[in-house]
mmCIF file of C-alpha atoms and ligand atoms in Angstrom:
data_model
loop_
_atom_site.group_PDB
_atom_site.id
_atom_site.type_symbol
_atom_site.label_atom_id
_atom_site.label_comp_id
_atom_site.label_asym_id
_atom_site.label_seq_id
_atom_site.Cartn_x
_atom_site.Cartn_y
_atom_site.Cartn_z
ATOM 1 C CA MET A 2 -41.994 14.858 -32.084
ATOM 2 C CA ARG A 3 -38.433 15.705 -33.022
ATOM 3 C CA LYS A 4 -38.276 18.302 -30.281
ATOM 4 C CA THR A 5 -39.341 15.699 -27.716
ATOM 5 C CA LYS A 6 -36.760 13.256 -29.021
ATOM 6 C CA ASP A 7 -34.009 15.858 -28.944
ATOM 7 C CA LEU A 8 -34.961 16.588 -25.398
ATOM 8 C CA LEU A 9 -34.884 12.887 -24.499
ATOM 9 C CA LEU A 10 -31.393 12.582 -25.959
ATOM 10 C CA LYS A 11 -30.271 15.685 -24.110
ATOM 11 C CA LEU A 12 -31.793 14.359 -20.907
ATOM 12 C CA GLN A 13 -30.010 11.036 -21.355
ATOM 13 C CA LYS A 14 -26.709 12.814 -21.879
ATOM 14 C CA LEU A 15 -27.252 14.942 -18.801
ATOM 15 C CA ASP A 16 -28.173 11.882 -16.733
ATOM 16 C CA ASP A 17 -25.060 10.075 -18.011
ATOM 17 C CA GLY A 18 -23.034 13.010 -16.723
ATOM 18 C CA ILE A 19 -24.795 12.966 -13.349
ATOM 19 C CA ASP A 20 -24.325 9.192 -13.069
ATOM 20 C CA ALA A 21 -20.598 9.528 -13.767
ATOM 21 C CA LEU A 22 -20.254 12.288 -11.155
ATOM 22 C CA ARG A 23 -22.196 10.211 -8.639
ATOM 23 C CA ALA A 24 -19.968 7.203 -9.262
ATOM 24 C CA ASP A 25 -16.941 9.404 -8.545
ATOM 25 C CA GLU A 26 -18.682 10.773 -5.465
ATOM 26 C CA GLU A 27 -19.368 7.268 -4.176
ATOM 27 C CA SER A 28 -15.792 6.133 -4.744
ATOM 28 C CA ILE A 29 -14.357 8.801 -2.435
ATOM 29 C CA PRO A 30 -15.400 7.320 0.939
ATOM 30 C CA GLU A 31 -13.999 3.995 -0.265
ATOM 31 C CA THR A 32 -10.660 5.570 -1.141
ATOM 32 C CA LYS A 33 -10.587 7.278 2.244
ATOM 33 C CA GLN A 34 -11.347 3.982 3.931
ATOM 34 C CA GLU A 35 -8.470 2.328 2.056
ATOM 35 C CA LEU A 36 -6.114 5.042 3.258
ATOM 36 C CA GLU A 37 -7.268 4.463 6.834
ATOM 37 C CA GLU A 38 -6.780 0.731 6.514
ATOM 38 C CA GLY A 39 -3.256 1.225 5.144
ATOM 39 C CA LEU A 40 -2.364 3.296 8.200
ATOM 40 C CA GLU A 41 -3.966 0.792 10.547
ATOM 41 C CA ALA A 42 -1.873 -1.998 9.031
ATOM 42 C CA LEU A 43 1.293 0.039 9.610
ATOM 43 C CA GLU A 44 0.232 0.866 13.165
ATOM 44 C CA GLU A 45 -0.339 -2.830 13.744
ATOM 45 C CA LYS A 46 3.184 -3.619 12.559
ATOM 46 C CA VAL A 47 4.618 -1.111 15.018
ATOM 47 C CA GLN A 48 2.546 -2.553 17.864
ATOM 48 C CA GLU A 49 3.565 -6.065 16.933
ATOM 49 C CA ALA A 50 7.263 -5.142 16.983
ATOM 50 C CA LYS A 51 6.762 -3.373 20.328
ATOM 51 C CA GLY A 52 5.026 -6.440 21.728
ATOM 52 C CA LYS A 53 7.947 -8.606 20.650
ATOM 53 C CA SER A 54 10.374 -6.157 22.203
ATOM 54 C CA VAL A 55 8.558 -6.444 25.543
ATOM 55 C CA GLU A 56 8.637 -10.245 25.261
ATOM 56 C CA PHE A 57 12.377 -10.216 24.596
ATOM 57 C CA ALA A 58 13.035 -7.974 27.597
ATOM 58 C CA LYS A 59 10.950 -10.270 29.790
ATOM 59 C CA LYS A 60 12.686 -13.381 28.529
ATOM 60 C CA ARG A 61 16.086 -11.762 29.001
ATOM 61 C CA LYS A 62 15.238 -10.861 32.595
ATOM 62 C CA GLU A 63 14.153 -14.451 33.281
ATOM 63 C CA LEU A 64 17.334 -15.869 31.813
ATOM 64 C CA GLU A 65 19.491 -13.433 33.758
ATOM 65 C CA ILE A 66 17.771 -14.386 37.009
ATOM 66 C CA GLU A 67 18.296 -18.041 36.196
ATOM 67 C CA LEU A 68 21.963 -17.409 35.412
ATOM 68 C CA ASP A 69 22.438 -15.481 38.652
ATOM 69 C CA SER A 70 20.934 -18.219 40.768
ATOM 70 C CA MET A 71 23.083 -20.794 38.982
ATOM 71 C CA ASN A 72 26.199 -18.766 39.577
ATOM 72 C CA GLU A 73 25.262 -18.468 43.201
ATOM 73 C CA LYS A 74 24.833 -22.218 43.432
ATOM 74 C CA LYS A 75 28.155 -22.726 41.685
ATOM 75 C CA ASN A 76 29.923 -20.419 44.109
ATOM 76 C CA LYS A 77 28.402 -22.323 46.988
ATOM 77 C CA PHE A 78 29.729 -25.589 45.558
ATOM 78 C CA LYS A 79 33.128 -23.997 45.056
ATOM 79 C CA THR A 80 33.286 -23.022 48.694
ATOM 80 C CA GLN A 81 32.250 -26.531 49.662
ATOM 81 C CA LEU A 82 35.185 -27.916 47.694
ATOM 82 C CA PHE A 83 37.428 -26.788 50.542
ATOM 83 C CA GLN A 84 35.339 -28.459 53.170
ATOM 84 C CA VAL A 85 34.855 -31.970 51.749
ATOM 85 C CA LYS A 86 36.581 -34.869 53.299
ATOM 86 C CA SER A 87 36.669 -37.529 50.605
ATOM 87 C CA ASN A 88 37.792 -37.672 47.010
ATOM 88 C CA ARG A 89 34.435 -39.034 46.042
ATOM 89 C CA GLU A 90 32.656 -36.036 47.494
ATOM 90 C CA TYR A 91 35.197 -33.742 45.849
ATOM 91 C CA GLU A 92 34.656 -35.315 42.455
ATOM 92 C CA ALA A 93 30.926 -35.227 42.855
ATOM 93 C CA LEU A 94 31.096 -31.487 43.563
ATOM 94 C CA GLN A 95 33.449 -30.913 40.626
ATOM 95 C CA HIS A 96 30.988 -32.749 38.448
ATOM 96 C CA GLU A 97 28.152 -30.515 39.666
ATOM 97 C CA ILE A 98 30.256 -27.411 39.057
ATOM 98 C CA SER A 99 31.199 -28.337 35.505
ATOM 99 C CA GLY A 100 27.558 -29.226 34.802
ATOM 100 C CA LEU A 101 26.546 -25.777 36.002
ATOM 101 C CA ASP A 102 29.310 -24.197 33.913
ATOM 102 C CA GLU A 103 27.965 -25.867 30.834
ATOM 103 C CA LYS A 104 24.413 -24.837 31.598
ATOM 104 C CA GLY A 105 25.621 -21.302 32.359
ATOM 105 C CA SER A 106 27.355 -20.874 29.054
ATOM 106 C CA GLY A 107 24.240 -22.188 27.323
ATOM 107 C CA LEU A 108 22.200 -19.546 29.136
ATOM 108 C CA GLU A 109 24.717 -16.869 28.208
ATOM 109 C CA ASP A 110 24.412 -17.847 24.545
ATOM 110 C CA GLU A 111 20.664 -17.705 24.847
ATOM 111 C CA ILE A 112 20.854 -14.221 26.389
ATOM 112 C CA LEU A 113 23.107 -13.043 23.562
ATOM 113 C CA GLY A 114 20.623 -14.428 21.052
ATOM 114 C CA ILE A 115 17.797 -12.556 22.771
ATOM 115 C CA LEU A 116 19.840 -9.352 22.813
ATOM 116 C CA ASP A 117 20.359 -9.748 19.094
ATOM 117 C CA GLN A 118 16.640 -10.237 18.469
ATOM 118 C CA ALA A 119 15.791 -7.305 20.732
ATOM 119 C CA GLU A 120 18.141 -5.118 18.733
ATOM 120 C CA GLN A 121 16.477 -6.193 15.495
ATOM 121 C CA ALA A 122 13.055 -5.486 16.957
ATOM 122 C CA ALA A 123 14.221 -2.025 18.051
ATOM 123 C CA THR A 124 15.401 -1.312 14.495
ATOM 124 C CA ILE A 125 12.082 -2.474 13.071
ATOM 125 C CA ILE A 126 10.169 -0.287 15.540
ATOM 126 C CA LYS A 127 12.248 2.727 14.544
ATOM 127 C CA GLU A 128 11.800 2.075 10.832
ATOM 128 C CA GLU A 129 8.099 1.332 11.015
ATOM 129 C CA GLU A 130 7.433 4.342 13.210
ATOM 130 C CA ALA A 131 9.218 6.568 10.700
ATOM 131 C CA ARG A 132 7.224 4.999 7.897
ATOM 132 C CA LEU A 133 3.971 5.410 9.798
ATOM 133 C CA LYS A 134 4.747 9.074 10.392
ATOM 134 C CA GLU A 135 5.501 9.648 6.735
ATOM 135 C CA GLU A 136 2.451 7.737 5.522
ATOM 136 C CA SER A 137 0.206 9.487 8.040
ATOM 137 C CA SER A 138 1.119 12.910 6.770
ATOM 138 C CA LYS A 139 0.738 11.727 3.168
ATOM 139 C CA ALA A 140 -2.659 10.252 3.968
ATOM 140 C CA LYS A 141 -3.726 13.439 5.705
ATOM 141 C CA ALA A 142 -2.896 15.502 2.634
ATOM 142 C CA GLU A 143 -4.621 12.985 0.406
ATOM 143 C CA GLN A 144 -7.725 12.954 2.575
ATOM 144 C CA ALA A 145 -7.897 16.721 2.514
ATOM 145 C CA LYS A 146 -7.701 16.612 -1.261
ATOM 146 C CA LEU A 147 -10.402 13.953 -1.393
ATOM 147 C CA ASP A 148 -12.645 16.111 0.778
ATOM 148 C CA GLN A 149 -12.121 18.981 -1.624
ATOM 149 C CA ASP A 150 -12.883 16.722 -4.578
ATOM 150 C CA LEU A 151 -16.052 15.613 -2.843
ATOM 151 C CA GLU A 152 -17.156 19.214 -2.393
ATOM 152 C CA LYS A 153 -16.490 19.929 -6.057
ATOM 153 C CA LEU A 154 -18.355 16.842 -7.189
ATOM 154 C CA ARG A 155 -21.329 17.689 -4.999
ATOM 155 C CA SER A 156 -21.618 21.178 -6.382
ATOM 156 C CA ALA A 157 -21.187 19.896 -9.953
ATOM 157 C CA ILE A 158 -24.006 17.412 -9.306
ATOM 158 C CA ALA A 159 -26.190 20.142 -7.804
ATOM 159 C CA ILE A 160 -25.656 22.313 -10.899
ATOM 160 C CA LYS A 161 -26.581 19.469 -13.216
ATOM 161 C CA LEU A 162 -29.648 18.556 -11.162
ATOM 162 C CA ASP A 163 -30.718 22.150 -11.378
ATOM 163 C CA GLU A 164 -30.262 22.093 -15.121
ATOM 164 C CA ARG A 165 -32.283 18.888 -15.226
ATOM 165 C CA THR A 166 -35.182 20.402 -13.303
ATOM 166 C CA ARG A 167 -35.248 23.351 -15.676
ATOM 167 C CA MET A 168 -35.025 21.075 -18.692
ATOM 168 C CA LEU A 169 -38.000 19.034 -17.581
ATOM 169 C CA VAL A 170 -40.420 21.901 -17.099
ATOM 170 C CA GLY A 171 -43.470 21.181 -19.220
ATOM 171 C CA VAL A 172 -42.292 17.757 -20.368
ATOM 172 C CA ASP A 173 -44.932 15.031 -20.560
ATOM 173 C CA LYS A 174 -44.993 13.218 -17.192
ATOM 174 C CA ILE A 175 -45.942 9.865 -18.694
ATOM 175 C CA LEU A 176 -43.038 10.011 -21.103
ATOM 176 C CA LEU A 177 -40.712 10.893 -18.247
ATOM 177 C CA LYS A 178 -41.985 7.988 -16.187
ATOM 178 C CA ARG A 179 -41.369 5.698 -19.123
ATOM 179 C CA TYR A 180 -37.884 7.106 -19.508
ATOM 180 C CA GLU A 181 -37.115 6.577 -15.806
ATOM 181 C CA ARG A 182 -38.471 3.051 -15.855
ATOM 182 C CA ILE A 183 -36.310 2.030 -18.811
ATOM 183 C CA ARG A 184 -33.305 3.765 -17.286
ATOM 184 C CA GLU A 185 -33.743 1.844 -14.078
ATOM 185 C CA SER A 186 -33.906 -1.524 -15.781
ATOM 186 C CA LYS A 187 -31.250 -0.808 -18.414
ATOM 187 C CA ASN A 188 -28.330 0.263 -16.308
ATOM 188 C CA GLY A 189 -28.981 3.974 -16.745
ATOM 189 C CA LEU A 190 -29.289 4.028 -20.514
ATOM 190 C CA ALA A 191 -32.894 4.606 -21.635
ATOM 191 C CA VAL A 192 -32.400 6.529 -24.848
ATOM 192 C CA THR A 193 -30.105 5.579 -27.639
ATOM 193 C CA SER A 194 -29.710 6.459 -31.275
ATOM 194 C CA VAL A 195 -29.404 4.418 -34.444
ATOM 195 C CA GLU A 196 -25.773 3.418 -34.945
ATOM 196 C CA ASN A 197 -24.879 1.919 -38.348
ATOM 197 C CA GLY A 198 -28.379 0.579 -38.832
ATOM 198 C CA ALA A 199 -28.487 -0.979 -35.359
ATOM 199 C CA CYS A 200 -29.736 -0.098 -31.886
ATOM 200 C CA GLY A 201 -27.007 1.851 -30.079
ATOM 201 C CA GLY A 202 -27.905 0.090 -26.822
ATOM 202 C CA CYS A 203 -27.982 -3.600 -27.736
ATOM 203 C CA PHE A 204 -26.627 -3.498 -31.326
ATOM 204 C CA ARG A 205 -29.591 -5.382 -32.716
ATOM 205 C CA ARG A 206 -30.057 -4.672 -36.405
ATOM 206 C CA ILE A 207 -33.097 -2.538 -37.115
ATOM 207 C CA PRO A 208 -35.434 -3.933 -39.789
ATOM 208 C CA PRO A 209 -36.013 -1.637 -42.853
ATOM 209 C CA GLN A 210 -39.648 -1.024 -41.950
ATOM 210 C CA GLU A 211 -38.701 0.137 -38.480
ATOM 211 C CA MET A 212 -35.966 2.332 -39.968
ATOM 212 C CA GLN A 213 -38.646 4.025 -42.047
ATOM 213 C CA ASN A 214 -40.754 4.575 -38.945
ATOM 214 C CA LEU A 215 -37.804 6.029 -37.123
ATOM 215 C CA LYS A 216 -37.112 8.488 -39.938
ATOM 216 C CA ARG A 217 -40.766 9.358 -40.229
ATOM 217 C CA ASP A 218 -40.660 10.492 -36.629
ATOM 218 C CA GLU A 219 -44.328 10.109 -35.737
ATOM 219 C CA ARG A 220 -44.051 8.342 -32.434
ATOM 220 C CA ILE A 221 -41.626 7.113 -29.799
ATOM 221 C CA ILE A 222 -40.114 3.835 -30.928
ATOM 222 C CA THR A 223 -38.524 1.333 -28.619
ATOM 223 C CA CYS A 224 -36.032 -1.363 -29.580
ATOM 224 C CA GLU A 225 -37.556 -4.826 -29.785
ATOM 225 C CA GLY A 226 -34.296 -6.251 -28.499
ATOM 226 C CA CYS A 227 -33.633 -4.211 -25.368
ATOM 227 C CA GLY A 228 -36.694 -1.999 -24.899
ATOM 228 C CA ARG A 229 -34.740 1.260 -25.046
ATOM 229 C CA ILE A 230 -36.087 4.290 -26.841
ATOM 230 C CA ILE A 231 -34.349 4.571 -30.204
ATOM 231 C CA ILE A 232 -33.968 7.886 -31.916
ATOM 232 C CA TRP A 233 -32.942 8.610 -35.453
ATOM 233 C CA LYS A 234 -29.929 10.865 -35.696
ATOM 234 C CA TRP A 235 -30.824 13.701 -38.049
ATOM 235 C CA GLU A 236 -27.447 15.367 -38.126
HETATM 236 ZN ZN1 ZN B 2 -31.752 -2.329 -28.386
#
């Protein structure tokens, strides 16, 4: 019986190792995905700044066209100043001209503001593009390393699975099924040992009679608290 129990403990330890490797294996695609998402966010920032830059250029063009047509109008009024016949007409034209002057300087201010914003956007584009380039090459190196890690993990798992197959040759199938069933329902831990007079899985105190049974080592004993197989530690 002790040999079987030793084997169960060894099997549990091996499975713990495989589970840990598998958890690492599963985390790798997630990490890669996070790297991708980080780059996408940076790319988005660049595109956003570029979009703004296009908007500013468009707006600037519109304002410049408006300013040109206003200046044209103003010049026309200025020429008319020499042709009017009454003071009233003259004053009315002057009034129009000064109104256009005011509007024109407002437009000029607006254009300067846009130029300022466009310059800022250009700086952002330059900075973000440099950052994207840097992060891309970092991510590439990191992804290559992750791929290597994945390879290593997979071969480590394969070695352990091989060891497991060899370990289980000749082991009672019913016992194994029982082991697997408990493992499935108990978060991977099917076999535990007595720790300070309690079950190592759920820490329930083991009654004296059960302790005796455990030491006597005549059968497989499961914890009444959690259902795991408990094994007395002989060492
Ligand atoms: Zn227990």
